[in-house]
PDB file of C-alpha atoms in Angstrom:
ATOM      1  CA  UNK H1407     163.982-157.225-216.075  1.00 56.00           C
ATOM      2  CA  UNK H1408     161.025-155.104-217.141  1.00 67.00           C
ATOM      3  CA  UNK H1409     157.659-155.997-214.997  1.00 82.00           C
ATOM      4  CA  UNK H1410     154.519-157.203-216.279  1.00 90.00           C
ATOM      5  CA  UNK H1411     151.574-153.669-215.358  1.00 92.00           C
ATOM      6  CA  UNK H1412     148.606-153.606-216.130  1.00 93.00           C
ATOM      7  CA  UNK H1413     147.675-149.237-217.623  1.00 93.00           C
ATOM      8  CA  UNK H1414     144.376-147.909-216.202  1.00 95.00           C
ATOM      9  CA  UNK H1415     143.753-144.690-217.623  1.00 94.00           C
ATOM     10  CA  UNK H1416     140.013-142.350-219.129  1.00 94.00           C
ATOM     11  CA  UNK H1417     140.826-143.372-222.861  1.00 89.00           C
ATOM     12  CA  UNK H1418     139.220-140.597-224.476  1.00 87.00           C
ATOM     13  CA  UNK H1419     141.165-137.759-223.621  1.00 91.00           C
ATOM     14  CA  UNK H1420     144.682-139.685-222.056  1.00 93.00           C
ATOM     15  CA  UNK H1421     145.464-142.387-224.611  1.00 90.00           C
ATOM     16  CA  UNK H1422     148.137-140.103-226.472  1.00 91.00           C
ATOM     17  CA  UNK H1423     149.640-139.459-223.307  1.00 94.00           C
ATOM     18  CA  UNK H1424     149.528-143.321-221.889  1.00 91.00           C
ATOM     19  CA  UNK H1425     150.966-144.396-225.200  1.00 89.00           C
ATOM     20  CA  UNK H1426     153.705-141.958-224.522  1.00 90.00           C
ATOM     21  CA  UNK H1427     154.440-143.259-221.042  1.00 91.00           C
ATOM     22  CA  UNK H1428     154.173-147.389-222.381  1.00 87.00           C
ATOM     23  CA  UNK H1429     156.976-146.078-224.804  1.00 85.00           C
ATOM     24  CA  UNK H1430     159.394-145.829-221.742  1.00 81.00           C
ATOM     25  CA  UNK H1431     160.193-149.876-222.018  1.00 71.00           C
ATOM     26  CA  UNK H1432     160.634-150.293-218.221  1.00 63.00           C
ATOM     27  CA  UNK H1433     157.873-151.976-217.876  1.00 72.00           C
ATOM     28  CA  UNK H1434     156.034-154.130-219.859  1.00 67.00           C
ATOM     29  CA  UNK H1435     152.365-153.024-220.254  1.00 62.00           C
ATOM     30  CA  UNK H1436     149.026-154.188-221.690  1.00 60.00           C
ATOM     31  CA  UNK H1437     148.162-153.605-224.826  1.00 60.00           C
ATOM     32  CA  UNK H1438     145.297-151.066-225.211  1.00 56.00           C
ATOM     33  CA  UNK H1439     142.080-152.745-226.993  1.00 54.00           C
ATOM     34  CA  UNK H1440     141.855-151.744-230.582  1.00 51.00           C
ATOM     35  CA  UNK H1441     138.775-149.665-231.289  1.00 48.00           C
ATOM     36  CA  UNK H1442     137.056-152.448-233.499  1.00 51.00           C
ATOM     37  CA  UNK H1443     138.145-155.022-230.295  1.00 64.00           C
ATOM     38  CA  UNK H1444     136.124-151.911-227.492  1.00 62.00           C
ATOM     39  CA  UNK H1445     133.311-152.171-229.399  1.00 66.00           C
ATOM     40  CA  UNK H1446     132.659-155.693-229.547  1.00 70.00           C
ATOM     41  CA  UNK H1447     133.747-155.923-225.678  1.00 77.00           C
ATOM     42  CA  UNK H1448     131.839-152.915-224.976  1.00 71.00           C
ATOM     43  CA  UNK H1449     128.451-153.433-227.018  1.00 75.00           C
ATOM     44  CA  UNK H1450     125.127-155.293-226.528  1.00 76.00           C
ATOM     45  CA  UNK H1451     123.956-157.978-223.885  1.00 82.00           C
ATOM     46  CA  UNK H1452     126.131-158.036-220.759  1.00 88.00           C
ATOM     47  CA  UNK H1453     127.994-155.551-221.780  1.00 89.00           C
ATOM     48  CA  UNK H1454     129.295-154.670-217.418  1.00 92.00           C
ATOM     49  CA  UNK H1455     130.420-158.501-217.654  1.00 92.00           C
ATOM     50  CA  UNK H1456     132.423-158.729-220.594  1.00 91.00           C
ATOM     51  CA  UNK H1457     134.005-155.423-219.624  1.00 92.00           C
ATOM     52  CA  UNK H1458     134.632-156.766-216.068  1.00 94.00           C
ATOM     53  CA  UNK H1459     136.064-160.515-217.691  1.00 93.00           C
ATOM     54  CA  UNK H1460     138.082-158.329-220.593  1.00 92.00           C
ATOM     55  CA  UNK H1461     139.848-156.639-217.812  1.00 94.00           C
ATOM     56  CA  UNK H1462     140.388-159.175-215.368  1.00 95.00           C
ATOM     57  CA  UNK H1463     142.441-161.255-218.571  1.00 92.00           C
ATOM     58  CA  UNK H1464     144.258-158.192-219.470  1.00 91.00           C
ATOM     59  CA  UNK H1465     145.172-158.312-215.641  1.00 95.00           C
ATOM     60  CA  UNK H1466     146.854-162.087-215.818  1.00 95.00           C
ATOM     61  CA  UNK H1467     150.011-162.281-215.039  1.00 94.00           C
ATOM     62  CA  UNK H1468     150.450-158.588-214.146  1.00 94.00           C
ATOM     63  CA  UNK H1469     152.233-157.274-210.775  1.00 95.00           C
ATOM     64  CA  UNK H1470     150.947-154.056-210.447  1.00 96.00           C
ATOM     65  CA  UNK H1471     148.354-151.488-211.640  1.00 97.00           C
ATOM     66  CA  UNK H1472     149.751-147.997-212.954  1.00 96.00           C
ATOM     67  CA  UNK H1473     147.313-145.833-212.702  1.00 98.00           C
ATOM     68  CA  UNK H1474     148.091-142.581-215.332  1.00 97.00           C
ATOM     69  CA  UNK H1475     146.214-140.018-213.432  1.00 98.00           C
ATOM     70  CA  UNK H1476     144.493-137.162-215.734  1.00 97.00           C
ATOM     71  CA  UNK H1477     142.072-134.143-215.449  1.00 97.00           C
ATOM     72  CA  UNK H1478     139.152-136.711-215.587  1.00 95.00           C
ATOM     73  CA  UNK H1479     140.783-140.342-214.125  1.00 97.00           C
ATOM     74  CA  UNK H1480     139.058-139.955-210.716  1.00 97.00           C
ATOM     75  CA  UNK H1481     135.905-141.910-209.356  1.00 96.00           C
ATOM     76  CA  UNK H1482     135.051-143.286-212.950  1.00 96.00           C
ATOM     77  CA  UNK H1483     133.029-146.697-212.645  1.00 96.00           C
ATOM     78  CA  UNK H1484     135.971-148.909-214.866  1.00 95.00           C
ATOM     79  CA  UNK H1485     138.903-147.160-213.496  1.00 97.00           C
ATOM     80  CA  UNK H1486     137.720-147.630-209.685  1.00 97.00           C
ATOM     81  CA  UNK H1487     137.104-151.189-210.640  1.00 97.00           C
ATOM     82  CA  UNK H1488     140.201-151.846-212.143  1.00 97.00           C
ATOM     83  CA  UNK H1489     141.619-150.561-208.509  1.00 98.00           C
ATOM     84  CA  UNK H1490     139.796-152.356-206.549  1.00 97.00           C
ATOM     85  CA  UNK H1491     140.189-155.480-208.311  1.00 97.00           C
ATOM     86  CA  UNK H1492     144.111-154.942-208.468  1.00 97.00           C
ATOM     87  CA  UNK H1493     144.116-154.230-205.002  1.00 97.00           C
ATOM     88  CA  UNK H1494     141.863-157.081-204.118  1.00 96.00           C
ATOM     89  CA  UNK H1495     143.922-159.828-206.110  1.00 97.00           C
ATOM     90  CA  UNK H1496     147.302-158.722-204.253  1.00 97.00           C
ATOM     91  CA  UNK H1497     148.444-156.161-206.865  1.00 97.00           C
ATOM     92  CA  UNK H1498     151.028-153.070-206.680  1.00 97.00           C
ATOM     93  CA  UNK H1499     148.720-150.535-207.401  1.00 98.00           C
ATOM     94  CA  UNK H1500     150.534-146.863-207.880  1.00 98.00           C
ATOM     95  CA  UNK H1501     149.339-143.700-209.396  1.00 98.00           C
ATOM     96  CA  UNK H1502     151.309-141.416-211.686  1.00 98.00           C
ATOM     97  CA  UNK H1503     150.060-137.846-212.862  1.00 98.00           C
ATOM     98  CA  UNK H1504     149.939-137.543-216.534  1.00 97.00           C
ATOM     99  CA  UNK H1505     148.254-133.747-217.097  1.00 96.00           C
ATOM    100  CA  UNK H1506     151.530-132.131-217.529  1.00 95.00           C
ATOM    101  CA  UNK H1507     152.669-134.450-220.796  1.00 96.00           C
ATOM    102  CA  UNK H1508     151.473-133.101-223.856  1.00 95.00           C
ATOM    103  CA  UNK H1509     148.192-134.637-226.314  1.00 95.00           C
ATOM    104  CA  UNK H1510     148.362-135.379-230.032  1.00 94.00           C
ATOM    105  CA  UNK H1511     147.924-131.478-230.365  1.00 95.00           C
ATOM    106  CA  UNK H1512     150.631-130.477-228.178  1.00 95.00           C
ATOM    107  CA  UNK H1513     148.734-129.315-225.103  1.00 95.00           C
ATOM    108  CA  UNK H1514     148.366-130.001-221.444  1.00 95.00           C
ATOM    109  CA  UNK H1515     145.691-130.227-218.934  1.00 95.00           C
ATOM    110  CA  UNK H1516     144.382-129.281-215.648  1.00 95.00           C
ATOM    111  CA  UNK H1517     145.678-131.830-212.482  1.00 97.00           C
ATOM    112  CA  UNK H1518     142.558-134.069-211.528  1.00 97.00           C
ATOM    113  CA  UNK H1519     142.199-135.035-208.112  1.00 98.00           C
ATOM    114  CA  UNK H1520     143.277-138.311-206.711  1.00 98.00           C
ATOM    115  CA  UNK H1521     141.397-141.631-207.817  1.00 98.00           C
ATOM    116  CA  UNK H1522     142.725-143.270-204.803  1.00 98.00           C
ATOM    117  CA  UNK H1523     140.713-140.577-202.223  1.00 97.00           C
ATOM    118  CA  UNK H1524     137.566-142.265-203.881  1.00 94.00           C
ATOM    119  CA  UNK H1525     138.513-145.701-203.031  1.00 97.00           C
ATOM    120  CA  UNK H1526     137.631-147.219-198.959  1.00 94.00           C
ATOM    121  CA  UNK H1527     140.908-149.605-198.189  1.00 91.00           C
ATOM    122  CA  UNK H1528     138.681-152.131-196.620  1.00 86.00           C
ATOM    123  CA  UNK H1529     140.090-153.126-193.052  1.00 83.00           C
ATOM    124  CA  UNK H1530     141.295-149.828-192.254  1.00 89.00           C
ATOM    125  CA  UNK H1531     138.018-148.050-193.342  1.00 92.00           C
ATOM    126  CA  UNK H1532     140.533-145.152-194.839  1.00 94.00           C
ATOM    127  CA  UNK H1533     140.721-143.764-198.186  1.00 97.00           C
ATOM    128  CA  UNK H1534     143.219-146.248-200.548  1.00 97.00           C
ATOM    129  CA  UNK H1535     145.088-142.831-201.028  1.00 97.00           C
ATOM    130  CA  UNK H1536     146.337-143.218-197.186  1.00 96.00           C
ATOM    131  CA  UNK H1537     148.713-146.318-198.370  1.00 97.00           C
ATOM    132  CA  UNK H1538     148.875-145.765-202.366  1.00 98.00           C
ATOM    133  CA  UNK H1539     151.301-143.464-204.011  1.00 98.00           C
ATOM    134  CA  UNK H1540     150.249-140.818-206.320  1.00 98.00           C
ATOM    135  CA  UNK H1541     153.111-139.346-207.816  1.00 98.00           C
ATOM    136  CA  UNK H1542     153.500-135.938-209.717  1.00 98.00           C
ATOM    137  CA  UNK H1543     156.070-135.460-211.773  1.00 97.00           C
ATOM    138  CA  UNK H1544     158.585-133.135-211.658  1.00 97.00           C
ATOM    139  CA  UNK H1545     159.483-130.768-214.323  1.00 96.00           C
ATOM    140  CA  UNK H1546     158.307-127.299-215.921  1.00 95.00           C
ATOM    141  CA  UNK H1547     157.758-129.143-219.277  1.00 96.00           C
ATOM    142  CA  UNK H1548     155.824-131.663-221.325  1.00 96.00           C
ATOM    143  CA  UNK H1549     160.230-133.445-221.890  1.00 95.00           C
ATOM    144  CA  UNK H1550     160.829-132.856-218.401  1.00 97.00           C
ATOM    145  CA  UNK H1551     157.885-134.811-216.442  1.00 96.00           C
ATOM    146  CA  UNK H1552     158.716-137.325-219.476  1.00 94.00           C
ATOM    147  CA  UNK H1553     162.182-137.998-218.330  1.00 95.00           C
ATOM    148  CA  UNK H1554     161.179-138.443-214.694  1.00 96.00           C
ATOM    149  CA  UNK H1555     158.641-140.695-215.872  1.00 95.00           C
ATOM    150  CA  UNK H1556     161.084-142.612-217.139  1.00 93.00           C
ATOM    151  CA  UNK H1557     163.994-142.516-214.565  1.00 94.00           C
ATOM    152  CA  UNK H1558     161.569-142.471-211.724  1.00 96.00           C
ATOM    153  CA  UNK H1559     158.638-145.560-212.545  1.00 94.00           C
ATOM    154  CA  UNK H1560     160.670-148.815-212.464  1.00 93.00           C
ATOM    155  CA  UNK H1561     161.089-147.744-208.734  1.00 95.00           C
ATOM    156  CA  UNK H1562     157.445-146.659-208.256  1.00 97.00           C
ATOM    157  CA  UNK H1563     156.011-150.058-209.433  1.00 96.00           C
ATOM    158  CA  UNK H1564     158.405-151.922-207.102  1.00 96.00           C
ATOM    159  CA  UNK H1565     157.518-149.890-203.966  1.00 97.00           C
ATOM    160  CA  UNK H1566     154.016-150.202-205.149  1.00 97.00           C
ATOM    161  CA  UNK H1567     154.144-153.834-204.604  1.00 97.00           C
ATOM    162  CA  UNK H1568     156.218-153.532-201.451  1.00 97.00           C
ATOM    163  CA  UNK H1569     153.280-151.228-200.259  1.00 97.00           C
ATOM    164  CA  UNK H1570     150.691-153.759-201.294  1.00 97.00           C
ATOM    165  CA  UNK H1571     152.768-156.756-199.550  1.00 96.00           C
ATOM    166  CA  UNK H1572     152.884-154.939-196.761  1.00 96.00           C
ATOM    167  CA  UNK H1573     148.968-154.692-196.730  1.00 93.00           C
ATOM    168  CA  UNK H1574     148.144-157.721-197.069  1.00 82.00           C
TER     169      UNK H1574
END
């Protein structure tokens, strides 16, 4: 049975990738917002608010965050509030590294530091990254990091949520 995750990901230069890992089918995602559906989420009076009740919908129902980790993911405002919020409402939350898959144009990026290092876990005052998982791939290429993507994140979203059970 595929699980219900929620994708956080920087949209401008990962959605190829992300689209690429949602592919997989072990897990059933969220669908990304279409652009014409951003803008009107993401435009004119209270625009933090809609953003913040747009996510926490596309959240319902989900187990687990899956993070997809690229050259710009960590510390930005929307992805460290999807964390926290996932973490807060009893969420797996998990990171996966996506700068080794290839873009529309065939290339890869730089690693980008850990989004969970930017992120207090509240009672123990440490960074989140001392009890979430940020996993890098294995593989030399774009097909290889792919395939352990999909052999490897069924099991990562269910230790995920063990992780967050555990820390409750």
């Amino acid at each position: 049975m595929a699980r219900k995750c929620f994708y956080s990901f920087h949209y401008q230069p990962d959605n190829w990738r992300a689209s690429t890992v949602r592919q997989i089918g072990a897990i059933e995602g969220n669908q990304p917002a279409k652009d014409n559906d951003w803008e009107s989420i993401a435009s004119g009076a209270n625009q933090d608010e809609k953003i913040k009740r747009w996510i926490a919908e596309q959240m319902q129902g989900r187990t687990c965050t899956i993070v997809l980790v690229g050259t710009s993911t960590a510390n930005r405002k929307w992805i460290n509030h999807e964390i926290v919020k996932s973490w807060n409402d009893g969420l797996g939350v998990v990171g996966i590294r996506i700068h080794g898959l290839k873009d529309r144009n065939g290339n890869t990026s730089a690693m980008g530091k850990n989004p969970f290092d930017h992120i207090t876990h509240g009672p123990s005052k440490k960074p989140l990254s001392s009890l979430v998982k940020c996993y890098n791939p294995a593989g030399a290429t774009s097909q290889d990091r792919y395939a352990w993507i999909a052999q490897h994140l069924e099991n990562a979203v269910a230790e995920a949520i063990r992780i967050r059970k555990a820390n409750s």
